[in-house]
């Protein structure tokens, strides 16, 4: 953000650049200071406004789990990003790589990286805020080709890297949406709900259909079918069929009751 000025924007405009993304990382001053980012929050707002004034498409990137970070600070950052209203956004959980200052802090114990569960949960909450505002999230997490994977060159420390991190996040969102609908369904039918002791009789199982568009189906069942396993264990009184319904919107998940 601190590299944006009229001279640079004039040059980029001259050479036909149409998209500019800023590595904001956080809207918390302490996080930026502890991470040695070198820019202030005021600079982010000024740079974003100037980029928009010039007519460029604006993208903002946030990083989750930097030194001094917290869930509250990340939620605040997501909300501030929405206020700026970029066209696109990227969300990256912090990854610790060897031979960096962050890795030294990790070894010293002054920095504790997020574990995978924490990274997914925080990113999920940020994702919902940004996506609900109509901002296109074009990347969630790094691909394996984006990081140094050779153990001799810089193995990753901590548990935040996953090659399908976006699916983990979007799968959690799908699970939350469907679980809310399933609980509501069971509450409406509580008098007929089978208790856990009688689930062995399949004739007593209630049947529901979890539906999504084809492109969202993998998120609905979850990475390595983790959502299917979750619902089977959590709701043994319900038989769930997972089906494709292309009349449903993208990233939308709907429970339909058993057909009469």
PDB file of C-alpha atoms in Angstrom:
ATOM      1  CA  UNK A   1       0.000   0.000   0.000  1.00  0.00           C
ATOM      2  CA  UNK A   2       2.838   2.464   0.668  1.00  0.00           C
ATOM      3  CA  UNK A   3       4.080   2.098  -2.923  1.00  0.00           C
ATOM      4  CA  UNK A   4       1.012   3.747  -4.397  1.00  0.00           C
ATOM      5  CA  UNK A   5       1.252   7.336  -5.619  1.00  0.00           C
ATOM      6  CA  UNK A   6       0.170   9.323  -8.665  1.00  0.00           C
ATOM      7  CA  UNK A   7       3.468   8.800 -10.515  1.00  0.00           C
ATOM      8  CA  UNK A   8       3.250   5.036 -10.210  1.00  0.00           C
ATOM      9  CA  UNK A   9      -0.438   4.960 -11.103  1.00  0.00           C
ATOM     10  CA  UNK A  10       0.159   7.168 -14.151  1.00  0.00           C
ATOM     11  CA  UNK A  11       2.836   4.724 -15.290  1.00  0.00           C
ATOM     12  CA  UNK A  12       0.626   1.679 -14.731  1.00  0.00           C
ATOM     13  CA  UNK A  13      -2.261   3.312 -16.558  1.00  0.00           C
ATOM     14  CA  UNK A  14       0.032   4.156 -19.482  1.00  0.00           C
ATOM     15  CA  UNK A  15       1.094   0.508 -19.833  1.00  0.00           C
ATOM     16  CA  UNK A  16      -2.443  -0.843 -19.747  1.00  0.00           C
ATOM     17  CA  UNK A  17      -2.598  -2.319 -16.254  1.00  0.00           C
ATOM     18  CA  UNK A  18      -6.203  -2.855 -15.217  1.00  0.00           C
ATOM     19  CA  UNK A  19      -6.042  -4.588 -11.805  1.00  0.00           C
ATOM     20  CA  UNK A  20      -4.043  -3.588  -8.730  1.00  0.00           C
ATOM     21  CA  UNK A  21      -4.015  -5.731  -5.597  1.00  0.00           C
ATOM     22  CA  UNK A  22      -2.715  -4.493  -2.263  1.00  0.00           C
ATOM     23  CA  UNK A  23      -1.181  -6.766   0.352  1.00  0.00           C
ATOM     24  CA  UNK A  24      -2.999  -5.168   3.272  1.00  0.00           C
ATOM     25  CA  UNK A  25      -2.702  -8.285   5.509  1.00  0.00           C
ATOM     26  CA  UNK A  26      -4.415  -6.632   8.502  1.00  0.00           C
ATOM     27  CA  UNK A  27      -6.301  -3.498   9.507  1.00  0.00           C
ATOM     28  CA  UNK A  28      -4.762  -3.604  12.984  1.00  0.00           C
ATOM     29  CA  UNK A  29      -1.793  -1.314  13.600  1.00  0.00           C
ATOM     30  CA  UNK A  30      -0.191  -3.607  16.180  1.00  0.00           C
ATOM     31  CA  UNK A  31      -0.309  -6.608  13.846  1.00  0.00           C
ATOM     32  CA  UNK A  32       1.298  -4.573  11.064  1.00  0.00           C
ATOM     33  CA  UNK A  33       4.011  -3.327  13.420  1.00  0.00           C
ATOM     34  CA  UNK A  34       4.829  -6.763  14.855  1.00  0.00           C
ATOM     35  CA  UNK A  35       4.909  -8.181  11.320  1.00  0.00           C
ATOM     36  CA  UNK A  36       7.230  -5.410  10.036  1.00  0.00           C
ATOM     37  CA  UNK A  37       4.860  -4.640   7.201  1.00  0.00           C
ATOM     38  CA  UNK A  38       6.071  -1.047   6.865  1.00  0.00           C
ATOM     39  CA  UNK A  39       2.722   0.600   6.109  1.00  0.00           C
ATOM     40  CA  UNK A  40      -0.027   2.127   8.228  1.00  0.00           C
ATOM     41  CA  UNK A  41      -3.773   1.654   8.109  1.00  0.00           C
ATOM     42  CA  UNK A  42      -4.226   5.247   6.943  1.00  0.00           C
ATOM     43  CA  UNK A  43      -2.001   4.430   3.976  1.00  0.00           C
ATOM     44  CA  UNK A  44      -4.310   1.542   3.004  1.00  0.00           C
ATOM     45  CA  UNK A  45      -7.397   3.759   2.859  1.00  0.00           C
ATOM     46  CA  UNK A  46      -5.544   6.471   0.914  1.00  0.00           C
ATOM     47  CA  UNK A  47      -4.027   4.028  -1.591  1.00  0.00           C
ATOM     48  CA  UNK A  48      -7.303   2.196  -2.151  1.00  0.00           C
ATOM     49  CA  UNK A  49      -9.166   5.458  -2.766  1.00  0.00           C
ATOM     50  CA  UNK A  50      -6.503   6.649  -5.216  1.00  0.00           C
ATOM     51  CA  UNK A  51      -6.526   3.365  -7.136  1.00  0.00           C
ATOM     52  CA  UNK A  52     -10.298   3.556  -7.497  1.00  0.00           C
ATOM     53  CA  UNK A  53     -10.107   7.202  -8.552  1.00  0.00           C
ATOM     54  CA  UNK A  54      -7.795   6.207 -11.399  1.00  0.00           C
ATOM     55  CA  UNK A  55     -10.307   3.594 -12.552  1.00  0.00           C
ATOM     56  CA  UNK A  56      -8.287   0.480 -11.752  1.00  0.00           C
ATOM     57  CA  UNK A  57      -9.986  -2.659 -10.485  1.00  0.00           C
ATOM     58  CA  UNK A  58      -8.991  -2.966  -6.827  1.00  0.00           C
ATOM     59  CA  UNK A  59      -8.074  -6.148  -4.981  1.00  0.00           C
ATOM     60  CA  UNK A  60      -7.221  -6.473  -1.282  1.00  0.00           C
ATOM     61  CA  UNK A  61      -5.411  -9.326   0.415  1.00  0.00           C
ATOM     62  CA  UNK A  62      -5.707 -10.250   4.099  1.00  0.00           C
ATOM     63  CA  UNK A  63      -3.519 -12.633   6.086  1.00  0.00           C
ATOM     64  CA  UNK A  64      -4.813 -14.597   9.053  1.00  0.00           C
ATOM     65  CA  UNK A  65      -2.730 -15.475  12.122  1.00  0.00           C
ATOM     66  CA  UNK A  66       0.108 -12.953  11.945  1.00  0.00           C
ATOM     67  CA  UNK A  67       1.975 -11.953  15.144  1.00  0.00           C
ATOM     68  CA  UNK A  68      -0.385 -10.175  17.536  1.00  0.00           C
ATOM     69  CA  UNK A  69      -3.444 -11.287  15.601  1.00  0.00           C
ATOM     70  CA  UNK A  70      -6.728 -12.589  17.035  1.00  0.00           C
ATOM     71  CA  UNK A  71     -10.190 -13.614  15.885  1.00  0.00           C
ATOM     72  CA  UNK A  72     -11.553 -10.199  16.840  1.00  0.00           C
ATOM     73  CA  UNK A  73      -8.872  -8.390  14.845  1.00  0.00           C
ATOM     74  CA  UNK A  74      -9.457 -10.596  11.812  1.00  0.00           C
ATOM     75  CA  UNK A  75     -13.208  -9.985  11.931  1.00  0.00           C
ATOM     76  CA  UNK A  76     -12.509  -6.254  12.162  1.00  0.00           C
ATOM     77  CA  UNK A  77     -10.169  -6.497   9.151  1.00  0.00           C
ATOM     78  CA  UNK A  78     -12.848  -8.282   7.107  1.00  0.00           C
ATOM     79  CA  UNK A  79     -15.388  -5.584   7.961  1.00  0.00           C
ATOM     80  CA  UNK A  80     -12.959  -2.798   7.068  1.00  0.00           C
ATOM     81  CA  UNK A  81     -12.226  -4.486   3.757  1.00  0.00           C
ATOM     82  CA  UNK A  82     -15.965  -4.505   3.042  1.00  0.00           C
ATOM     83  CA  UNK A  83     -16.120  -0.755   3.769  1.00  0.00           C
ATOM     84  CA  UNK A  84     -13.480  -0.126   1.100  1.00  0.00           C
ATOM     85  CA  UNK A  85     -15.456  -2.408  -1.241  1.00  0.00           C
ATOM     86  CA  UNK A  86     -12.781  -3.832  -3.550  1.00  0.00           C
ATOM     87  CA  UNK A  87     -13.781  -5.873  -6.582  1.00  0.00           C
ATOM     88  CA  UNK A  88     -11.774  -8.898  -5.467  1.00  0.00           C
ATOM     89  CA  UNK A  89     -10.217 -10.268  -2.290  1.00  0.00           C
ATOM     90  CA  UNK A  90      -7.796 -12.984  -1.206  1.00  0.00           C
ATOM     91  CA  UNK A  91      -7.545 -14.647   2.207  1.00  0.00           C
ATOM     92  CA  UNK A  92      -4.319 -16.323   3.277  1.00  0.00           C
ATOM     93  CA  UNK A  93      -3.582 -18.083   6.563  1.00  0.00           C
ATOM     94  CA  UNK A  94      -0.024 -17.325   7.674  1.00  0.00           C
ATOM     95  CA  UNK A  95       2.470 -20.068   6.849  1.00  0.00           C
ATOM     96  CA  UNK A  96       5.814 -20.298   8.637  1.00  0.00           C
ATOM     97  CA  UNK A  97       8.749 -21.135   6.380  1.00  0.00           C
ATOM     98  CA  UNK A  98      12.283 -21.921   7.472  1.00  0.00           C
ATOM     99  CA  UNK A  99      15.041 -19.323   7.274  1.00  0.00           C
ATOM    100  CA  UNK A 100      12.681 -16.420   7.942  1.00  0.00           C
ATOM    101  CA  UNK A 101      12.371 -14.106  10.940  1.00  0.00           C
ATOM    102  CA  UNK A 102       8.915 -15.539  11.581  1.00  0.00           C
ATOM    103  CA  UNK A 103      10.442 -19.010  11.816  1.00  0.00           C
ATOM    104  CA  UNK A 104      12.956 -17.703  14.365  1.00  0.00           C
ATOM    105  CA  UNK A 105      10.081 -16.250  16.392  1.00  0.00           C
ATOM    106  CA  UNK A 106       8.349 -19.627  16.153  1.00  0.00           C
ATOM    107  CA  UNK A 107      11.446 -21.396  17.529  1.00  0.00           C
ATOM    108  CA  UNK A 108      11.822 -18.791  20.290  1.00  0.00           C
ATOM    109  CA  UNK A 109       8.215 -19.295  21.318  1.00  0.00           C
ATOM    110  CA  UNK A 110       7.327 -15.633  20.761  1.00  0.00           C
ATOM    111  CA  UNK A 111       5.062 -16.587  17.862  1.00  0.00           C
ATOM    112  CA  UNK A 112       2.604 -19.488  17.906  1.00  0.00           C
ATOM    113  CA  UNK A 113       1.084 -20.303  14.506  1.00  0.00           C
ATOM    114  CA  UNK A 114      -2.561 -21.220  14.195  1.00  0.00           C
ATOM    115  CA  UNK A 115      -3.427 -24.866  13.958  1.00  0.00           C
ATOM    116  CA  UNK A 116      -5.544 -26.006  11.036  1.00  0.00           C
ATOM    117  CA  UNK A 117      -8.826 -25.982  12.948  1.00  0.00           C
ATOM    118  CA  UNK A 118      -8.252 -22.406  14.142  1.00  0.00           C
ATOM    119  CA  UNK A 119      -7.192 -21.224  10.688  1.00  0.00           C
ATOM    120  CA  UNK A 120     -10.272 -22.736   9.038  1.00  0.00           C
ATOM    121  CA  UNK A 121     -12.656 -21.322  11.656  1.00  0.00           C
ATOM    122  CA  UNK A 122     -11.292 -17.774  11.508  1.00  0.00           C
ATOM    123  CA  UNK A 123     -11.070 -17.759   7.715  1.00  0.00           C
ATOM    124  CA  UNK A 124     -14.637 -19.077   7.508  1.00  0.00           C
ATOM    125  CA  UNK A 125     -15.967 -16.179   9.574  1.00  0.00           C
ATOM    126  CA  UNK A 126     -14.068 -13.648   7.447  1.00  0.00           C
ATOM    127  CA  UNK A 127     -15.164 -15.360   4.237  1.00  0.00           C
ATOM    128  CA  UNK A 128     -18.840 -15.054   5.185  1.00  0.00           C
ATOM    129  CA  UNK A 129     -18.533 -11.337   5.924  1.00  0.00           C
ATOM    130  CA  UNK A 130     -16.752 -10.582   2.661  1.00  0.00           C
ATOM    131  CA  UNK A 131     -18.788 -12.893   0.451  1.00  0.00           C
ATOM    132  CA  UNK A 132     -22.107 -11.691   1.893  1.00  0.00           C
ATOM    133  CA  UNK A 133     -21.073  -8.177   0.842  1.00  0.00           C
ATOM    134  CA  UNK A 134     -20.890  -9.347  -2.777  1.00  0.00           C
ATOM    135  CA  UNK A 135     -17.091  -9.195  -3.027  1.00  0.00           C
ATOM    136  CA  UNK A 136     -15.500 -11.896  -5.174  1.00  0.00           C
ATOM    137  CA  UNK A 137     -13.030 -13.957  -3.114  1.00  0.00           C
ATOM    138  CA  UNK A 138     -10.674 -15.272  -5.775  1.00  0.00           C
ATOM    139  CA  UNK A 139      -8.269 -17.170  -3.531  1.00  0.00           C
ATOM    140  CA  UNK A 140      -8.408 -18.786  -0.097  1.00  0.00           C
ATOM    141  CA  UNK A 141      -5.114 -20.254   1.082  1.00  0.00           C
ATOM    142  CA  UNK A 142      -1.977 -21.066  -0.876  1.00  0.00           C
ATOM    143  CA  UNK A 143      -1.579 -23.780  -3.471  1.00  0.00           C
ATOM    144  CA  UNK A 144       1.255 -26.267  -3.072  1.00  0.00           C
ATOM    145  CA  UNK A 145       3.038 -24.599  -6.004  1.00  0.00           C
ATOM    146  CA  UNK A 146       3.002 -21.281  -4.128  1.00  0.00           C
ATOM    147  CA  UNK A 147       5.167 -22.472  -1.236  1.00  0.00           C
ATOM    148  CA  UNK A 148       8.602 -23.941  -0.785  1.00  0.00           C
ATOM    149  CA  UNK A 149       7.966 -27.643  -0.332  1.00  0.00           C
ATOM    150  CA  UNK A 150      11.498 -29.028  -0.471  1.00  0.00           C
ATOM    151  CA  UNK A 151      12.509 -29.938   3.085  1.00  0.00           C
ATOM    152  CA  UNK A 152      16.057 -28.799   2.381  1.00  0.00           C
ATOM    153  CA  UNK A 153      14.910 -25.384   1.172  1.00  0.00           C
ATOM    154  CA  UNK A 154      12.264 -24.409   3.668  1.00  0.00           C
ATOM    155  CA  UNK A 155       9.799 -26.889   5.100  1.00  0.00           C
ATOM    156  CA  UNK A 156       6.595 -25.447   6.463  1.00  0.00           C
ATOM    157  CA  UNK A 157       6.209 -25.268  10.228  1.00  0.00           C
ATOM    158  CA  UNK A 158       2.847 -25.278  11.932  1.00  0.00           C
ATOM    159  CA  UNK A 159      -0.434 -26.683  10.611  1.00  0.00           C
ATOM    160  CA  UNK A 160      -1.975 -23.919   8.514  1.00  0.00           C
ATOM    161  CA  UNK A 161      -1.042 -25.222   5.072  1.00  0.00           C
ATOM    162  CA  UNK A 162      -3.431 -27.570   3.303  1.00  0.00           C
ATOM    163  CA  UNK A 163      -3.537 -28.047  -0.480  1.00  0.00           C
ATOM    164  CA  UNK A 164      -7.357 -27.850  -0.383  1.00  0.00           C
ATOM    165  CA  UNK A 165      -7.668 -25.119   2.236  1.00  0.00           C
ATOM    166  CA  UNK A 166     -10.426 -23.311   0.351  1.00  0.00           C
ATOM    167  CA  UNK A 167     -12.517 -26.462   0.268  1.00  0.00           C
ATOM    168  CA  UNK A 168     -12.011 -26.893   4.018  1.00  0.00           C
ATOM    169  CA  UNK A 169     -13.371 -23.385   4.576  1.00  0.00           C
ATOM    170  CA  UNK A 170     -16.250 -23.621   2.108  1.00  0.00           C
ATOM    171  CA  UNK A 171     -17.067 -27.104   3.362  1.00  0.00           C
ATOM    172  CA  UNK A 172     -17.424 -25.740   6.902  1.00  0.00           C
ATOM    173  CA  UNK A 173     -19.763 -23.033   5.623  1.00  0.00           C
ATOM    174  CA  UNK A 174     -21.856 -25.666   3.840  1.00  0.00           C
ATOM    175  CA  UNK A 175     -21.949 -27.800   6.981  1.00  0.00           C
ATOM    176  CA  UNK A 176     -23.121 -24.864   9.108  1.00  0.00           C
ATOM    177  CA  UNK A 177     -25.878 -23.977   6.638  1.00  0.00           C
ATOM    178  CA  UNK A 178     -27.163 -27.537   6.413  1.00  0.00           C
ATOM    179  CA  UNK A 179     -26.917 -28.257  10.125  1.00  0.00           C
ATOM    180  CA  UNK A 180     -29.031 -25.205  10.901  1.00  0.00           C
ATOM    181  CA  UNK A 181     -31.718 -26.437   8.498  1.00  0.00           C
ATOM    182  CA  UNK A 182     -31.513 -29.995   9.823  1.00  0.00           C
ATOM    183  CA  UNK A 183     -31.929 -28.936  13.445  1.00  0.00           C
ATOM    184  CA  UNK A 184     -34.927 -26.839  12.449  1.00  0.00           C
ATOM    185  CA  UNK A 185     -36.383 -29.826  10.583  1.00  0.00           C
ATOM    186  CA  UNK A 186     -35.940 -32.092  13.596  1.00  0.00           C
ATOM    187  CA  UNK A 187     -37.508 -29.538  15.914  1.00  0.00           C
ATOM    188  CA  UNK A 188     -40.591 -29.451  13.708  1.00  0.00           C
ATOM    189  CA  UNK A 189     -40.771 -33.226  13.769  1.00  0.00           C
ATOM    190  CA  UNK A 190     -39.574 -33.836  17.323  1.00  0.00           C
ATOM    191  CA  UNK A 191     -42.524 -36.012  18.276  1.00  0.00           C
ATOM    192  CA  UNK A 192     -41.575 -38.509  15.595  1.00  0.00           C
ATOM    193  CA  UNK A 193     -37.795 -38.298  15.896  1.00  0.00           C
ATOM    194  CA  UNK A 194     -36.142 -41.643  16.534  1.00  0.00           C
ATOM    195  CA  UNK A 195     -33.838 -41.776  19.531  1.00  0.00           C
ATOM    196  CA  UNK A 196     -30.257 -43.023  19.238  1.00  0.00           C
ATOM    197  CA  UNK A 197     -31.071 -46.426  20.746  1.00  0.00           C
ATOM    198  CA  UNK A 198     -33.473 -47.332  17.938  1.00  0.00           C
ATOM    199  CA  UNK A 199     -31.510 -46.245  14.882  1.00  0.00           C
ATOM    200  CA  UNK A 200     -30.741 -49.818  13.943  1.00  0.00           C
ATOM    201  CA  UNK A 201     -34.175 -50.150  12.379  1.00  0.00           C
ATOM    202  CA  UNK A 202     -33.789 -48.369   9.058  1.00  0.00           C
ATOM    203  CA  UNK A 203     -37.549 -48.208   8.610  1.00  0.00           C
ATOM    204  CA  UNK A 204     -37.693 -45.719  11.493  1.00  0.00           C
ATOM    205  CA  UNK A 205     -35.084 -43.391  10.053  1.00  0.00           C
ATOM    206  CA  UNK A 206     -36.213 -40.028   8.803  1.00  0.00           C
ATOM    207  CA  UNK A 207     -35.006 -39.275   5.280  1.00  0.00           C
ATOM    208  CA  UNK A 208     -33.911 -35.856   4.099  1.00  0.00           C
ATOM    209  CA  UNK A 209     -32.104 -34.634   1.012  1.00  0.00           C
ATOM    210  CA  UNK A 210     -29.106 -32.325   1.097  1.00  0.00           C
ATOM    211  CA  UNK A 211     -29.068 -30.495  -2.232  1.00  0.00           C
ATOM    212  CA  UNK A 212     -26.567 -28.306  -4.036  1.00  0.00           C
ATOM    213  CA  UNK A 213     -25.501 -27.264  -7.487  1.00  0.00           C
ATOM    214  CA  UNK A 214     -23.029 -29.614  -9.162  1.00  0.00           C
ATOM    215  CA  UNK A 215     -20.182 -27.109  -8.772  1.00  0.00           C
ATOM    216  CA  UNK A 216     -20.836 -26.909  -5.011  1.00  0.00           C
ATOM    217  CA  UNK A 217     -21.312 -30.626  -4.400  1.00  0.00           C
ATOM    218  CA  UNK A 218     -17.746 -31.306  -3.227  1.00  0.00           C
ATOM    219  CA  UNK A 219     -18.095 -28.563  -0.613  1.00  0.00           C
ATOM    220  CA  UNK A 220     -21.402 -30.038   0.543  1.00  0.00           C
ATOM    221  CA  UNK A 221     -19.922 -33.480   1.226  1.00  0.00           C
ATOM    222  CA  UNK A 222     -16.691 -31.910   2.494  1.00  0.00           C
ATOM    223  CA  UNK A 223     -13.020 -32.610   1.894  1.00  0.00           C
ATOM    224  CA  UNK A 224     -12.531 -36.392   2.102  1.00  0.00           C
ATOM    225  CA  UNK A 225     -16.294 -36.590   2.809  1.00  0.00           C
ATOM    226  CA  UNK A 226     -15.781 -35.104   6.259  1.00  0.00           C
ATOM    227  CA  UNK A 227     -19.252 -33.515   6.291  1.00  0.00           C
ATOM    228  CA  UNK A 228     -20.937 -36.802   5.440  1.00  0.00           C
ATOM    229  CA  UNK A 229     -19.114 -38.447   8.334  1.00  0.00           C
ATOM    230  CA  UNK A 230     -20.027 -35.592  10.660  1.00  0.00           C
ATOM    231  CA  UNK A 231     -23.749 -35.736   9.930  1.00  0.00           C
ATOM    232  CA  UNK A 232     -23.837 -39.534  10.101  1.00  0.00           C
ATOM    233  CA  UNK A 233     -22.268 -39.458  13.566  1.00  0.00           C
ATOM    234  CA  UNK A 234     -24.085 -36.390  14.861  1.00  0.00           C
ATOM    235  CA  UNK A 235     -27.569 -37.272  13.578  1.00  0.00           C
ATOM    236  CA  UNK A 236     -27.924 -41.079  13.495  1.00  0.00           C
ATOM    237  CA  UNK A 237     -31.727 -40.724  13.519  1.00  0.00           C
ATOM    238  CA  UNK A 238     -31.649 -39.237  10.022  1.00  0.00           C
ATOM    239  CA  UNK A 239     -30.827 -40.833   6.695  1.00  0.00           C
ATOM    240  CA  UNK A 240     -29.318 -38.167   4.472  1.00  0.00           C
ATOM    241  CA  UNK A 241     -29.201 -38.408   0.703  1.00  0.00           C
ATOM    242  CA  UNK A 242     -26.811 -36.057  -1.084  1.00  0.00           C
ATOM    243  CA  UNK A 243     -28.132 -34.982  -4.468  1.00  0.00           C
ATOM    244  CA  UNK A 244     -27.348 -32.481  -7.209  1.00  0.00           C
ATOM    245  CA  UNK A 245     -29.933 -29.835  -8.052  1.00  0.00           C
ATOM    246  CA  UNK A 246     -28.656 -27.363 -10.638  1.00  0.00           C
ATOM    247  CA  UNK A 247     -31.626 -25.063 -10.065  1.00  0.00           C
ATOM    248  CA  UNK A 248     -29.944 -24.022  -6.806  1.00  0.00           C
ATOM    249  CA  UNK A 249     -27.542 -21.095  -6.757  1.00  0.00           C
ATOM    250  CA  UNK A 250     -23.773 -21.485  -6.446  1.00  0.00           C
ATOM    251  CA  UNK A 251     -22.539 -22.078  -2.885  1.00  0.00           C
ATOM    252  CA  UNK A 252     -26.103 -22.533  -1.668  1.00  0.00           C
ATOM    253  CA  UNK A 253     -27.128 -25.641   0.257  1.00  0.00           C
ATOM    254  CA  UNK A 254     -30.727 -26.644   0.845  1.00  0.00           C
ATOM    255  CA  UNK A 255     -32.382 -29.386   2.887  1.00  0.00           C
ATOM    256  CA  UNK A 256     -35.445 -30.935   1.280  1.00  0.00           C
ATOM    257  CA  UNK A 257     -37.746 -33.229   3.197  1.00  0.00           C
ATOM    258  CA  UNK A 258     -38.600 -36.771   2.224  1.00  0.00           C
ATOM    259  CA  UNK A 259     -40.903 -36.911  -0.779  1.00  0.00           C
ATOM    260  CA  UNK A 260     -44.455 -37.960   0.072  1.00  0.00           C
TER     261      UNK A 260
END
